[in-house]
Coordinates of C-alpha atoms in Angstrom, one line a residue:
X91 CA -5.9 -10.8 8.4
X92 CA -3.3 -8.1 9.2
X93 CA -3.2 -4.7 7.6
X94 CA -0.1 -3.0 6.5
X95 CA 0.8 0.6 5.7
X96 CA 3.4 0.9 3.0
X97 CA 5.5 4.1 2.5
X98 CA 6.7 4.5 -1.0
X99 CA 9.2 7.3 -1.7
X100 CA 8.5 8.5 -5.2
X101 CA 9.9 12.0 -5.9
X102 CA 7.3 14.2 -7.6
X103 CA 4.4 11.7 -6.8
X104 CA 2.1 14.6 -6.2
X105 CA 2.7 15.8 -9.8
X106 CA 1.9 12.5 -11.4
X107 CA -0.8 12.8 -14.1
X108 CA -4.0 11.0 -14.0
X109 CA -2.7 8.8 -16.8
X110 CA 0.4 8.0 -14.9
X111 CA -1.5 7.1 -11.7
X112 CA -3.9 4.9 -13.8
X113 CA -0.9 3.1 -15.3
X114 CA 0.6 2.5 -11.8
X115 CA -2.7 1.3 -10.5
X116 CA -3.2 -1.1 -13.4
X117 CA 0.3 -2.5 -12.9
X118 CA -0.4 -3.0 -9.2
X119 CA -3.7 -4.7 -9.8
X120 CA -2.1 -7.1 -12.4
X121 CA 0.6 -8.1 -9.8
X122 CA -2.1 -8.5 -7.1
X123 CA -4.1 -10.8 -9.4
X124 CA -1.0 -12.9 -10.0
X125 CA -0.3 -13.2 -6.2
X126 CA -3.8 -14.5 -5.4
X127 CA -6.6 -13.5 -3.2
X128 CA -4.7 -13.4 0.1
X129 CA -3.4 -9.8 -0.6
X130 CA -5.7 -6.8 -1.2
X131 CA -5.0 -3.2 -1.9
X132 CA -7.4 -1.1 0.1
X133 CA -6.4 2.5 -0.8
X134 CA -3.5 4.9 -1.2
X135 CA -2.7 8.5 -0.4
X136 CA -0.5 10.5 -2.7
X137 CA 1.6 13.3 -1.2
X138 CA 4.2 15.5 -2.8
X139 CA 7.0 12.9 -2.8
X140 CA 5.5 9.8 -1.3
X141 CA 2.6 7.4 -1.7
X142 CA 1.2 5.7 1.4
X143 CA -0.8 2.5 0.7
X144 CA -3.0 0.4 2.9
X145 CA -2.9 -3.3 2.2
X146 CA -4.5 -6.4 3.7
X147 CA -2.1 -9.4 3.5
X148 CA -1.1 -12.4 5.6
X149 CA 2.4 -11.0 6.2
X150 CA 4.9 -8.2 5.3
X151 CA 6.8 -10.5 3.0
X152 CA 3.9 -10.8 0.6
X153 CA 3.6 -7.0 0.6
X154 CA 7.3 -6.7 -0.3
X155 CA 6.9 -9.4 -3.0
X156 CA 4.1 -7.3 -4.6
X157 CA 6.5 -4.3 -4.6
X158 CA 9.3 -6.4 -6.1
X159 CA 7.1 -7.8 -8.9
X160 CA 5.6 -4.4 -9.6
X161 CA 8.8 -2.5 -9.6
X162 CA 7.4 -0.2 -6.8
X163 CA 9.5 1.1 -3.9
X164 CA 8.4 -0.2 -0.4
X165 CA 10.7 2.0 1.8
X166 CA 8.8 1.1 4.9
X167 CA 6.2 -1.7 5.5
X168 CA 4.6 -1.4 8.9
X169 CA 1.9 -3.7 10.4
X170 CA -1.2 -1.8 11.7
X171 CA -1.6 -2.8 15.3
X172 CA -4.6 -0.7 16.2
X173 CA -6.9 1.9 14.6
X174 CA -8.1 4.9 16.4
X175 CA -10.3 7.8 15.4
X176 CA -12.2 10.6 17.2
X177 CA -14.7 8.1 18.7
X178 CA -11.8 6.5 20.6
X179 CA -11.9 9.6 22.9
X180 CA -15.3 8.5 24.1
X181 CA -13.8 5.6 26.0

């Protein structure tokens, strides 16, 4: 199943409290449950003004539907084509 990186522009994201992040996470999980088992949230990275999320889903439209239902921005949804890391340099 494809993986997607979602860029969410959220001014002040890095200053969100633990409680606010918990509420966002709970909303996301509730929407995911309603969408079924084909979409999965893997993890997210919070920066100063953005949150980058990694999802597994059959297509980008399902990722966008999650964002619509949850009221989350999805400024960019990009399918992961390959994954590289330091071991890639070993050929």
